[in-house]
Amino acid sequence: MFVLKNAWSSIVRRKWRTLLTMFIAIIVTFGTLFGFSVLHADESATDGYNPQLVSAVIRPDAKTKATYNGTDSSYTKNYLAFDAYDNYASALQAAGLTYSYALTITVPVRQSGDVKAIAGTDDQSADKTGGEMLYRSFSSLEAAHENELGRYKIVKGKQLDYSSQSKTGVLISQAFAKKNGLDVGDKFTVAFPNDAKKTIEQTVRGIYEYTEPAAAGQGSDAKLAKDNRDNVIYTAYYTFAMDGLYAADGKGWLIPDLNISFLLDSMSTYRKFEKVIKKAKLPANHELTSPTLIEHEKQIAPLRSLASSMKPMLAALWIVGAVLLLLSWGSSLLVGRRREIGNQIVIGVSRGRIAWQFMLETLLLNLVGFAVGMVVGAFAVKPLATKLADGNAVSVPGNLIWTVIWSGLGTIVVLMVIAMIRVLLFRVRTLFAARSSNEVEVVDDGGTDDTATSDNAANDSDTADADDTAESAQEQA
């Protein structure tokens, strides 16, 4: 009881030191829990990502895409033909990998009749560009989801019918429909890229709008009309085939841009797929990428950015916390309370009791701050971190909570041991040496020397220590 009473009395009298120490403990604990949770969420989002289907595509690399010229049909030499995909399919089968696929085929088409495309900023003749619009077909909904121009939603009419083997109509953009006064059920015509006289009649099945911003050069800033994604006509594969636009022996802009997405059942299968495709040798100007993984990386980018700042933040938090703790708690324990320890020993209080008092002070101060920091962190880390990560879920796993708890308790134990060692290693003679050094010579007006001993008048700040010693003496009596 004596030890606890003295410890509590010391804590109450030193209010500023108490509040500062508890505040430091709260901030460091909350910050540690926050930082660990964000790092864990980032690691889980990267290593634990395993969608139902992982897509993989073989497309021209960035350097090749940079050479694109919409008025030069020789760019079509960069398109892969079915023969090339057949070779990759054979390699995959030989490796025992199973997959499904989604097919996208694109060619430019010319405007015909009264229907006009949305103009580009620097349009050229259709004889050079192949047309003012793009005609893109999908074999399935999965292929539409892999659309390089961005995802879209139907705002009027119906979605494409991928199961029918007959012509089922097309989708046009809301901007294109508005410009030409078209509505669902209306008919319009387009012409072949290499023959303006050869036309195709289509029926508007639905009207779409994109759900994400256009890339540079694919929106209203497009130089050529066909590069503006609002001029793209979407249709199902069978409609495209029945229109006669897929020509195996086509030339110029009639050569289709064939894009096959391989759909794999897991990330592990995708990794094996990568090795097989690279072994089968990609064309020098092509690369293997995964739209699924690219989209995932895009989604977790805010979380990744937040996590990248966590390691230096945690290091700074721990260093600053340690420095402040030493200034508030350490300076008082290691320096400011020397007289208190010495006086208690002189009046007969055992070193063990004094050590227990100091250890209890350390425990109570830091444990309360640590507990508050854990409680606040448990409730506040998830919503705060999720908001800062732009909606990416950040949770506080139970094993992470226990890691912080044991780390915090371990830190408190270390501080208690330091407090104990401080008392056990105290040398009483240093107290008397300090008092002897306070003897000063005073000369009065009569010229006589008088020696007075001052009990360290500069130590007015030790009043609290003296009170502690007095209480100890009373308790001993």
CSV table of C-alpha atoms in Angstrom, one decimal:
chain,number,residue,atom,x,y,z
A,1,MET,CA,0.0,0.0,0.0
A,2,PHE,CA,2.9,2.3,0.8
A,3,VAL,CA,4.4,1.9,-2.6
A,4,LEU,CA,1.1,2.3,-4.5
A,5,LYS,CA,0.2,5.4,-2.4
A,6,ASN,CA,3.6,7.1,-3.1
A,7,ALA,CA,3.4,6.2,-6.8
A,8,TRP,CA,-0.1,7.7,-7.2
A,9,SER,CA,0.8,10.8,-5.1
A,10,SER,CA,3.8,11.4,-7.4
A,11,ILE,CA,1.7,11.0,-10.6
A,12,VAL,CA,-1.0,13.4,-9.3
A,13,ARG,CA,1.5,16.1,-8.3
A,14,ARG,CA,3.4,16.0,-11.6
A,15,LYS,CA,0.3,16.8,-13.8
A,16,TRP,CA,2.1,18.0,-16.9
A,17,ARG,CA,4.5,15.2,-17.0
A,18,THR,CA,1.6,12.7,-16.5
A,19,LEU,CA,-0.5,14.2,-19.3
A,20,LEU,CA,2.4,14.5,-21.7
A,21,THR,CA,3.5,10.9,-21.1
A,22,MET,CA,0.0,9.6,-21.5
A,23,PHE,CA,-0.5,11.6,-24.7
A,24,ILE,CA,2.7,10.3,-26.2
A,25,ALA,CA,1.7,6.7,-25.4
A,26,ILE,CA,-1.7,7.3,-27.0
A,27,ILE,CA,-0.3,8.8,-30.2
A,28,VAL,CA,2.4,6.2,-30.6
A,29,THR,CA,0.1,3.3,-30.0
A,30,PHE,CA,-2.6,4.6,-32.4
A,31,GLY,CA,-0.1,5.5,-35.1
A,32,THR,CA,1.5,2.1,-34.8
A,33,LEU,CA,-1.8,0.3,-35.2
A,34,PHE,CA,-2.8,2.6,-38.1
A,35,GLY,CA,0.5,2.1,-39.9
A,36,PHE,CA,0.6,-1.7,-39.5
A,37,SER,CA,-3.0,-2.0,-40.6
A,38,VAL,CA,-2.3,0.0,-43.8
A,39,LEU,CA,0.8,-2.0,-44.6
A,40,HIS,CA,-1.1,-5.3,-44.0
A,41,ALA,CA,-4.0,-4.1,-46.3
A,42,ASP,CA,-1.5,-3.2,-49.0
A,43,GLU,CA,0.3,-6.6,-48.7
A,44,SER,CA,-3.1,-8.5,-48.8
A,45,ALA,CA,-4.3,-6.5,-51.8
A,46,THR,CA,-1.2,-7.4,-53.7
A,47,ASP,CA,-0.3,-10.9,-52.7
A,48,GLY,CA,-3.8,-12.1,-51.9
A,49,TYR,CA,-5.4,-10.9,-55.1
A,50,ASN,CA,-7.0,-13.8,-56.8
A,51,PRO,CA,-10.0,-12.9,-59.0
A,52,GLN,CA,-12.3,-15.6,-60.6
A,53,LEU,CA,-10.9,-14.8,-64.0
A,54,VAL,CA,-7.5,-13.3,-64.9
A,55,SER,CA,-7.3,-11.9,-68.4
A,56,ALA,CA,-4.1,-11.9,-70.5
A,57,VAL,CA,-3.7,-10.1,-73.9
A,58,ILE,CA,-0.9,-9.8,-76.4
A,59,ARG,CA,-0.8,-6.3,-77.8
A,60,PRO,CA,1.7,-3.9,-79.4
A,61,ASP,CA,4.0,-2.4,-76.9
A,62,ALA,CA,4.1,1.3,-76.0
A,63,LYS,CA,6.9,2.1,-78.4
A,64,THR,CA,4.9,0.6,-81.3
A,65,LYS,CA,1.7,2.3,-80.3
A,66,ALA,CA,3.6,5.6,-80.3
A,67,THR,CA,4.1,5.1,-84.1
A,68,TYR,CA,0.4,4.9,-84.8
A,69,ASN,CA,-0.7,7.1,-87.7
A,70,GLY,CA,-4.4,6.9,-88.4
A,71,THR,CA,-3.8,8.0,-92.0
A,72,ASP,CA,-1.3,5.3,-92.8
A,73,SER,CA,-2.7,1.8,-93.2
A,74,SER,CA,0.7,0.2,-93.0
A,75,TYR,CA,0.3,0.3,-89.3
A,76,THR,CA,-1.9,-2.8,-89.6
A,77,LYS,CA,1.2,-4.9,-90.1
A,78,ASN,CA,1.4,-4.7,-86.2
A,79,TYR,CA,-1.9,-6.7,-85.9
A,80,LEU,CA,-1.6,-10.3,-85.0
A,81,ALA,CA,-3.5,-12.8,-87.2
A,82,PHE,CA,-5.4,-15.9,-86.1
A,83,ASP,CA,-2.4,-18.0,-87.2
A,84,ALA,CA,-0.2,-16.4,-84.5
A,85,TYR,CA,-2.8,-17.0,-81.8
A,86,ASP,CA,-3.2,-20.7,-83.0
A,87,ASN,CA,0.6,-21.1,-82.2
A,88,TYR,CA,0.1,-19.8,-78.7
A,89,ALA,CA,-3.0,-21.9,-78.1
A,90,SER,CA,-1.0,-25.0,-79.1
A,91,ALA,CA,1.8,-24.1,-76.7
A,92,LEU,CA,-0.7,-23.7,-73.9
A,93,GLN,CA,-2.4,-27.0,-74.6
A,94,ALA,CA,1.0,-28.7,-74.6
A,95,ALA,CA,1.8,-27.2,-71.2
A,96,GLY,CA,-1.6,-28.6,-69.9
A,97,LEU,CA,-3.1,-25.2,-69.2
A,98,THR,CA,-6.8,-24.8,-69.5
A,99,TYR,CA,-8.3,-21.4,-70.5
A,100,SER,CA,-11.3,-19.7,-72.2
A,101,TYR,CA,-11.0,-16.7,-74.4
A,102,ALA,CA,-12.9,-13.5,-75.4
A,103,LEU,CA,-12.6,-12.1,-78.9
A,104,THR,CA,-12.6,-8.5,-80.1
A,105,ILE,CA,-12.3,-7.4,-83.7
A,106,THR,CA,-12.1,-3.8,-85.0
A,107,VAL,CA,-12.0,-2.1,-88.4
A,108,PRO,CA,-12.7,1.5,-89.4
A,109,VAL,CA,-15.9,2.2,-91.4
A,110,ARG,CA,-17.0,5.2,-93.4
A,111,GLN,CA,-19.9,7.5,-92.7
A,112,SER,CA,-22.7,7.1,-95.3
A,113,GLY,CA,-25.9,8.9,-96.1
A,114,ASP,CA,-27.1,11.5,-93.7
A,115,VAL,CA,-25.3,10.0,-90.7
A,116,LYS,CA,-22.2,11.9,-89.8
A,117,ALA,CA,-19.4,11.1,-87.2
A,118,ILE,CA,-18.4,13.6,-84.5
A,119,ALA,CA,-15.6,15.6,-86.2
A,120,GLY,CA,-12.0,15.3,-85.1
A,121,THR,CA,-9.7,18.3,-84.7
A,122,ASP,CA,-7.7,17.5,-87.8
A,123,ASP,CA,-9.7,15.2,-90.0
A,124,GLN,CA,-8.3,13.7,-93.2
A,125,SER,CA,-9.9,11.9,-96.2
A,126,ALA,CA,-11.5,8.6,-95.5
A,127,ASP,CA,-9.4,7.2,-98.3
A,128,LYS,CA,-6.4,7.7,-96.0
A,129,THR,CA,-8.1,6.9,-92.6
A,130,GLY,CA,-10.4,4.1,-93.7
A,131,GLY,CA,-13.4,5.9,-92.3
A,132,GLU,CA,-14.7,8.3,-89.7
A,133,MET,CA,-15.9,5.6,-87.3
A,134,LEU,CA,-14.7,2.3,-85.7
A,135,TYR,CA,-16.7,-0.9,-86.0
A,136,ARG,CA,-15.9,-3.1,-83.0
A,137,SER,CA,-17.4,-6.5,-82.2
A,138,PHE,CA,-17.2,-8.6,-79.1
A,139,SER,CA,-17.7,-12.4,-78.8
A,140,SER,CA,-18.9,-12.1,-75.2
A,141,LEU,CA,-19.7,-9.8,-72.3
A,142,GLU,CA,-16.2,-10.7,-70.9
A,143,ALA,CA,-14.7,-9.3,-74.1
A,144,ALA,CA,-16.8,-6.1,-73.7
A,145,HIS,CA,-15.4,-5.7,-70.1
A,146,GLU,CA,-11.9,-5.9,-71.5
A,147,ASN,CA,-12.6,-3.0,-73.9
A,148,GLU,CA,-9.5,-0.9,-74.4
A,149,LEU,CA,-11.5,2.2,-74.8
A,150,GLY,CA,-13.1,1.9,-71.4
A,151,ARG,CA,-16.2,0.3,-69.9
A,152,TYR,CA,-19.6,1.7,-70.9
A,153,LYS,CA,-23.2,1.3,-69.7
A,154,ILE,CA,-26.5,1.1,-71.6
A,155,VAL,CA,-28.6,4.3,-71.0
A,156,LYS,CA,-31.3,3.4,-73.5
A,157,GLY,CA,-32.4,0.2,-75.3
A,158,LYS,CA,-30.8,-3.3,-74.8
A,159,GLN,CA,-27.4,-4.8,-74.3
A,160,LEU,CA,-25.8,-6.8,-77.1
A,161,ASP,CA,-27.0,-10.3,-77.7
A,162,TYR,CA,-23.9,-12.5,-77.8
A,163,SER,CA,-25.7,-15.8,-78.1
A,164,SER,CA,-27.6,-15.2,-81.3
A,165,GLN,CA,-26.1,-16.3,-84.6
A,166,SER,CA,-28.0,-13.7,-86.6
A,167,LYS,CA,-27.8,-9.9,-86.9
A,168,THR,CA,-29.1,-8.3,-83.7
A,169,GLY,CA,-28.3,-4.6,-84.1
A,170,VAL,CA,-25.6,-2.3,-82.8
A,171,LEU,CA,-24.8,0.1,-79.9
A,172,ILE,CA,-24.0,3.8,-80.6
A,173,SER,CA,-22.9,6.4,-78.1
A,174,GLN,CA,-25.2,9.0,-76.6
A,175,ALA,CA,-23.2,11.8,-78.2
A,176,PHE,CA,-23.3,10.1,-81.7
A,177,ALA,CA,-27.1,9.5,-81.3
A,178,LYS,CA,-27.7,13.2,-80.3
A,179,LYS,CA,-25.7,14.5,-83.2
A,180,ASN,CA,-27.6,12.4,-85.8
A,181,GLY,CA,-31.0,12.4,-84.1
A,182,LEU,CA,-31.0,8.6,-83.8
A,183,ASP,CA,-33.0,6.6,-81.3
A,184,VAL,CA,-33.4,2.9,-80.5
A,185,GLY,CA,-34.9,1.1,-83.4
A,186,ASP,CA,-33.6,3.6,-86.0
A,187,LYS,CA,-31.6,2.4,-89.0
A,188,PHE,CA,-28.5,3.9,-90.5
A,189,THR,CA,-25.8,2.9,-93.0
A,190,VAL,CA,-22.0,2.8,-93.0
A,191,ALA,CA,-19.6,1.9,-95.7
A,192,PHE,CA,-16.5,-0.4,-96.0
A,193,PRO,CA,-13.1,1.1,-95.3
A,194,ASN,CA,-11.8,0.3,-98.7
A,195,ASP,CA,-15.0,0.9,-100.7
A,196,ALA,CA,-17.3,3.8,-100.1
A,197,LYS,CA,-19.9,2.2,-102.4
A,198,LYS,CA,-20.2,-1.0,-100.4
A,199,THR,CA,-22.6,-0.2,-97.5
A,200,ILE,CA,-24.0,-1.9,-94.5
A,201,GLU,CA,-27.4,-1.1,-92.9
A,202,GLN,CA,-27.6,-1.4,-89.2
A,203,THR,CA,-30.3,-1.0,-86.5
A,204,VAL,CA,-29.8,0.8,-83.3
A,205,ARG,CA,-30.2,-1.8,-80.5
A,206,GLY,CA,-29.0,0.4,-77.7
A,207,ILE,CA,-27.4,3.7,-76.7
A,208,TYR,CA,-24.4,3.7,-74.4
A,209,GLU,CA,-22.2,6.1,-72.5
A,210,TYR,CA,-18.7,5.5,-70.9
A,211,THR,CA,-18.4,5.2,-67.2
A,212,GLU,CA,-14.8,6.4,-67.0
A,213,PRO,CA,-12.8,9.3,-68.5
A,214,ALA,CA,-11.3,9.0,-72.0
A,215,ALA,CA,-7.6,8.6,-72.5
A,216,ALA,CA,-5.7,11.4,-74.2
A,217,GLY,CA,-6.5,11.6,-77.9
A,218,GLN,CA,-9.6,9.3,-77.6
A,219,GLY,CA,-12.2,11.9,-76.6
A,220,SER,CA,-13.1,15.3,-78.0
A,221,ASP,CA,-9.4,16.0,-78.4
A,222,ALA,CA,-9.0,13.3,-81.0
A,223,LYS,CA,-7.3,14.5,-84.2
A,224,LEU,CA,-9.2,12.0,-86.4
A,225,ALA,CA,-12.9,11.3,-86.0
A,226,LYS,CA,-12.4,7.6,-85.9
A,227,ASP,CA,-10.1,8.0,-82.9
A,228,ASN,CA,-12.9,9.6,-80.8
A,229,ARG,CA,-14.4,6.8,-78.9
A,230,ASP,CA,-17.8,8.3,-79.1
A,231,ASN,CA,-17.7,7.4,-82.8
A,232,VAL,CA,-17.3,3.7,-82.1
A,233,ILE,CA,-20.1,1.3,-83.1
A,234,TYR,CA,-20.3,-1.8,-80.9
A,235,THR,CA,-21.8,-5.0,-82.0
A,236,ALA,CA,-21.7,-8.8,-81.4
A,237,TYR,CA,-19.3,-11.0,-83.3
A,238,TYR,CA,-21.9,-12.7,-85.4
A,239,THR,CA,-23.4,-9.4,-86.6
A,240,PHE,CA,-19.9,-8.3,-87.5
A,241,ALA,CA,-19.2,-11.6,-89.4
A,242,MET,CA,-22.5,-11.4,-91.3
A,243,ASP,CA,-21.7,-7.9,-92.4
A,244,GLY,CA,-18.7,-9.3,-94.2
A,245,LEU,CA,-16.2,-7.0,-92.5
A,246,TYR,CA,-13.9,-9.8,-91.4
A,247,ALA,CA,-11.8,-10.6,-94.4
A,248,ALA,CA,-8.9,-13.1,-93.9
A,249,ASP,CA,-7.3,-11.7,-97.1
A,250,GLY,CA,-8.2,-8.1,-96.4
A,251,LYS,CA,-5.7,-5.3,-97.2
A,252,GLY,CA,-5.1,-1.9,-95.8
A,253,TRP,CA,-7.6,-0.8,-93.2
A,254,LEU,CA,-9.7,-3.8,-94.0
A,255,ILE,CA,-7.1,-5.9,-92.1
A,256,PRO,CA,-8.9,-6.4,-88.7
A,257,ASP,CA,-7.3,-5.5,-85.4
A,258,LEU,CA,-7.7,-8.9,-83.7
A,259,ASN,CA,-7.5,-8.9,-80.0
A,260,ILE,CA,-7.9,-12.2,-78.1
A,261,SER,CA,-8.1,-12.1,-74.3
A,262,PHE,CA,-7.1,-15.4,-72.6
A,263,LEU,CA,-9.2,-15.9,-69.5
A,264,LEU,CA,-7.5,-17.9,-66.8
A,265,ASP,CA,-8.9,-19.3,-63.6
A,266,SER,CA,-6.3,-18.0,-61.1
A,267,MET,CA,-3.2,-15.9,-60.5
A,268,SER,CA,-1.1,-19.0,-60.3
A,269,THR,CA,-2.3,-20.1,-63.7
A,270,TYR,CA,-1.6,-16.7,-65.1
A,271,ARG,CA,2.0,-16.9,-63.9
A,272,LYS,CA,2.4,-20.3,-65.7
A,273,PHE,CA,0.7,-18.8,-68.7
A,274,GLU,CA,3.4,-16.0,-68.8
A,275,LYS,CA,6.2,-18.5,-68.9
A,276,VAL,CA,4.6,-20.5,-71.7
A,277,ILE,CA,3.9,-17.5,-73.9
A,278,LYS,CA,7.4,-16.0,-73.4
A,279,LYS,CA,8.9,-19.4,-74.2
A,280,ALA,CA,6.8,-19.5,-77.4
A,281,LYS,CA,8.3,-16.1,-78.2
A,282,LEU,CA,6.3,-12.9,-78.6
A,283,PRO,CA,6.9,-10.7,-81.6
A,284,ALA,CA,9.6,-8.2,-80.9
A,285,ASN,CA,7.1,-5.3,-80.9
A,286,HIS,CA,4.5,-6.9,-78.7
A,287,GLU,CA,4.1,-7.5,-75.0
A,288,LEU,CA,2.0,-9.7,-72.7
A,289,THR,CA,-0.2,-7.7,-70.3
A,290,SER,CA,-3.2,-8.4,-68.1
A,291,PRO,CA,-6.1,-5.8,-68.2
A,292,THR,CA,-7.4,-7.5,-65.0
A,293,LEU,CA,-4.1,-6.8,-63.1
A,294,ILE,CA,-3.8,-3.3,-64.6
A,295,GLU,CA,-7.3,-2.4,-63.4
A,296,HIS,CA,-6.5,-3.9,-60.0
A,297,GLU,CA,-3.3,-1.9,-59.7
A,298,LYS,CA,-5.3,1.2,-60.7
A,299,GLN,CA,-7.9,0.6,-58.0
A,300,ILE,CA,-5.3,0.0,-55.2
A,301,ALA,CA,-3.1,2.9,-56.3
A,302,PRO,CA,-4.4,5.2,-53.5
A,303,LEU,CA,-3.7,2.4,-50.9
A,304,ARG,CA,-0.3,1.7,-52.4
A,305,SER,CA,0.5,5.4,-52.2
A,306,LEU,CA,-0.6,5.5,-48.5
A,307,ALA,CA,1.3,2.4,-47.7
A,308,SER,CA,4.5,3.7,-49.2
A,309,SER,CA,4.4,6.6,-46.7
A,310,MET,CA,3.8,4.3,-43.7
A,311,LYS,CA,7.3,2.9,-43.2
A,312,PRO,CA,9.0,6.3,-42.9
A,313,MET,CA,6.1,7.6,-40.9
A,314,LEU,CA,6.3,4.8,-38.4
A,315,ALA,CA,10.1,5.3,-38.1
A,316,ALA,CA,9.6,9.0,-37.5
A,317,LEU,CA,6.7,8.3,-35.0
A,318,TRP,CA,8.8,5.9,-32.9
A,319,ILE,CA,11.9,8.1,-32.9
A,320,VAL,CA,10.0,11.3,-32.0
A,321,GLY,CA,7.9,9.4,-29.5
A,322,ALA,CA,11.1,8.0,-27.8
A,323,VAL,CA,12.7,11.4,-27.7
A,324,LEU,CA,9.6,13.1,-26.2
A,325,LEU,CA,9.2,10.3,-23.7
A,326,LEU,CA,12.8,10.7,-22.6
A,327,LEU,CA,12.3,14.4,-22.2
A,328,SER,CA,9.1,14.1,-20.1
A,329,TRP,CA,9.5,10.8,-18.2
A,330,GLY,CA,13.2,10.1,-18.5
A,331,SER,CA,14.5,13.5,-17.5
A,332,SER,CA,12.4,13.4,-14.4
A,333,LEU,CA,13.3,9.9,-13.5
A,334,LEU,CA,17.0,9.9,-14.4
A,335,VAL,CA,17.9,13.4,-13.4
A,336,GLY,CA,15.2,15.4,-11.5
A,337,ARG,CA,14.5,12.9,-8.8
A,338,ARG,CA,18.0,12.2,-7.5
A,339,ARG,CA,17.3,14.0,-4.2
A,340,GLU,CA,14.1,12.0,-3.6
A,341,ILE,CA,15.8,8.7,-4.1
A,342,GLY,CA,18.7,9.6,-1.9
A,343,ASN,CA,16.6,11.1,0.9
A,344,GLN,CA,14.4,8.0,1.0
A,345,ILE,CA,17.4,5.7,1.3
A,346,VAL,CA,18.9,7.9,4.0
A,347,ILE,CA,15.7,7.7,6.2
A,348,GLY,CA,15.6,3.9,5.8
A,349,VAL,CA,13.3,3.2,2.9
A,350,SER,CA,14.6,0.1,1.1
A,351,ARG,CA,15.8,0.3,-2.5
A,352,GLY,CA,13.3,-2.4,-3.4
A,353,ARG,CA,10.4,-0.3,-2.2
A,354,ILE,CA,11.6,2.8,-4.0
A,355,ALA,CA,12.2,0.8,-7.2
A,356,TRP,CA,8.7,-0.7,-7.0
A,357,GLN,CA,7.3,2.9,-6.6
A,358,PHE,CA,9.1,4.1,-9.7
A,359,MET,CA,8.1,1.0,-11.7
A,360,LEU,CA,4.5,1.4,-10.7
A,361,GLU,CA,4.6,5.1,-11.8
A,362,THR,CA,6.0,4.0,-15.2
A,363,LEU,CA,3.4,1.2,-15.5
A,364,LEU,CA,0.4,3.3,-14.6
A,365,LEU,CA,1.4,6.3,-16.8
A,366,ASN,CA,2.2,4.3,-19.9
A,367,LEU,CA,-0.4,1.5,-19.5
A,368,VAL,CA,-3.3,4.0,-19.4
A,369,GLY,CA,-2.1,5.8,-22.5
A,370,PHE,CA,-1.4,2.5,-24.3
A,371,ALA,CA,-4.9,1.2,-23.5
A,372,VAL,CA,-6.6,4.4,-24.7
A,373,GLY,CA,-4.5,4.3,-27.9
A,374,MET,CA,-5.6,0.7,-28.6
A,375,VAL,CA,-9.3,1.4,-28.0
A,376,VAL,CA,-9.3,4.5,-30.2
A,377,GLY,CA,-7.3,2.6,-32.8
A,378,ALA,CA,-9.6,-0.4,-32.8
A,379,PHE,CA,-12.6,1.8,-33.6
A,380,ALA,CA,-11.0,4.6,-35.7
A,381,VAL,CA,-8.3,3.0,-37.8
A,382,LYS,CA,-10.6,1.2,-40.2
A,383,PRO,CA,-12.9,4.1,-41.3
A,384,LEU,CA,-10.0,6.6,-41.3
A,385,ALA,CA,-7.6,4.5,-43.3
A,386,THR,CA,-10.3,3.4,-45.7
A,387,LYS,CA,-11.2,7.0,-46.4
A,388,LEU,CA,-7.5,8.0,-46.9
A,389,ALA,CA,-7.0,5.0,-49.2
A,390,ASP,CA,-9.9,6.2,-51.5
A,391,GLY,CA,-12.3,3.5,-50.5
A,392,ASN,CA,-9.9,0.5,-50.5
A,393,ALA,CA,-10.8,-1.5,-47.4
A,394,VAL,CA,-8.4,-1.4,-44.5
A,395,SER,CA,-9.2,-3.6,-41.5
A,396,VAL,CA,-7.5,-4.3,-38.2
A,397,PRO,CA,-6.9,-8.1,-38.0
A,398,GLY,CA,-6.9,-9.8,-34.7
A,399,ASN,CA,-3.3,-11.1,-35.0
A,400,LEU,CA,-2.2,-7.5,-35.8
A,401,ILE,CA,-3.9,-6.2,-32.6
A,402,TRP,CA,-2.1,-8.9,-30.6
A,403,THR,CA,1.2,-7.9,-32.2
A,404,VAL,CA,0.8,-4.3,-31.1
A,405,ILE,CA,-0.4,-5.3,-27.7
A,406,TRP,CA,2.6,-7.5,-27.0
A,407,SER,CA,4.9,-4.9,-28.5
A,408,GLY,CA,3.4,-2.2,-26.3
A,409,LEU,CA,3.5,-4.3,-23.1
A,410,GLY,CA,7.1,-5.3,-23.9
A,411,THR,CA,8.0,-1.6,-24.2
A,412,ILE,CA,6.4,-0.8,-20.9
A,413,VAL,CA,8.3,-3.6,-19.2
A,414,VAL,CA,11.6,-2.3,-20.6
A,415,LEU,CA,10.8,1.2,-19.2
A,416,MET,CA,9.9,-0.4,-15.8
A,417,VAL,CA,13.2,-2.2,-15.8
A,418,ILE,CA,15.1,1.1,-16.6
A,419,ALA,CA,13.3,2.7,-13.7
A,420,MET,CA,14.3,-0.2,-11.4
A,421,ILE,CA,17.9,-0.1,-12.5
A,422,ARG,CA,18.0,3.7,-11.9
A,423,VAL,CA,17.1,3.2,-8.2
A,424,LEU,CA,19.3,0.1,-7.6
A,425,LEU,CA,22.4,1.8,-9.1
A,426,PHE,CA,21.9,5.1,-7.1
A,427,ARG,CA,24.9,6.0,-5.0
A,428,VAL,CA,24.0,7.9,-1.8
A,429,ARG,CA,27.4,9.6,-1.6
A,430,THR,CA,26.6,11.6,-4.7
A,431,LEU,CA,23.8,13.2,-2.8
A,432,PHE,CA,26.1,14.5,0.0
A,433,ALA,CA,28.7,15.5,-2.6
A,434,ALA,CA,26.2,17.7,-4.2
A,435,ARG,CA,25.3,19.3,-0.9
A,436,SER,CA,29.0,20.0,-0.1
A,437,SER,CA,29.4,21.7,-3.5
A,438,ASN,CA,26.6,24.1,-2.5
A,439,GLU,CA,28.7,25.8,0.2
A,440,VAL,CA,29.3,29.4,-0.7
A,441,GLU,CA,31.2,32.2,1.0
A,442,VAL,CA,29.3,35.3,2.0
A,443,VAL,CA,31.1,38.6,2.9
A,444,ASP,CA,29.2,41.1,5.1
A,445,ASP,CA,29.4,44.9,5.2
A,446,GLY,CA,31.8,44.8,8.2
A,447,GLY,CA,34.4,42.9,6.2
A,448,THR,CA,34.1,39.7,8.3
A,449,ASP,CA,33.9,36.4,6.4
A,450,ASP,CA,30.9,34.3,7.2
A,451,THR,CA,30.4,30.8,5.7
A,452,ALA,CA,26.8,29.7,5.1
A,453,THR,CA,25.7,26.4,3.7
A,454,SER,CA,22.8,26.6,1.2
A,455,ASP,CA,20.8,23.4,0.7
A,456,ASN,CA,20.8,24.0,-3.0
A,457,ALA,CA,18.6,27.0,-3.2
A,458,ALA,CA,18.4,26.5,-7.0
A,459,ASN,CA,16.5,23.3,-6.3
A,460,ASP,CA,13.1,24.9,-5.7
A,461,SER,CA,11.7,22.7,-8.3
A,462,ASP,CA,12.4,19.7,-6.0
A,463,THR,CA,9.5,20.6,-3.7
A,464,ALA,CA,7.6,17.7,-5.0
A,465,ASP,CA,10.5,15.4,-4.3
A,466,ALA,CA,10.7,16.7,-0.7
A,467,ASP,CA,7.0,16.0,-0.2
A,468,ASP,CA,7.5,12.5,-1.4
A,469,THR,CA,10.3,12.0,1.0
A,470,ALA,CA,8.3,13.4,3.9
A,471,GLU,CA,5.4,11.0,3.1
A,472,SER,CA,7.9,8.2,3.0
A,473,ALA,CA,9.3,9.2,6.5
A,474,GLN,CA,5.7,9.3,7.9
A,475,GLU,CA,4.9,5.9,6.5
A,476,GLN,CA,8.1,4.5,8.0
A,477,ALA,CA,7.3,6.0,11.5
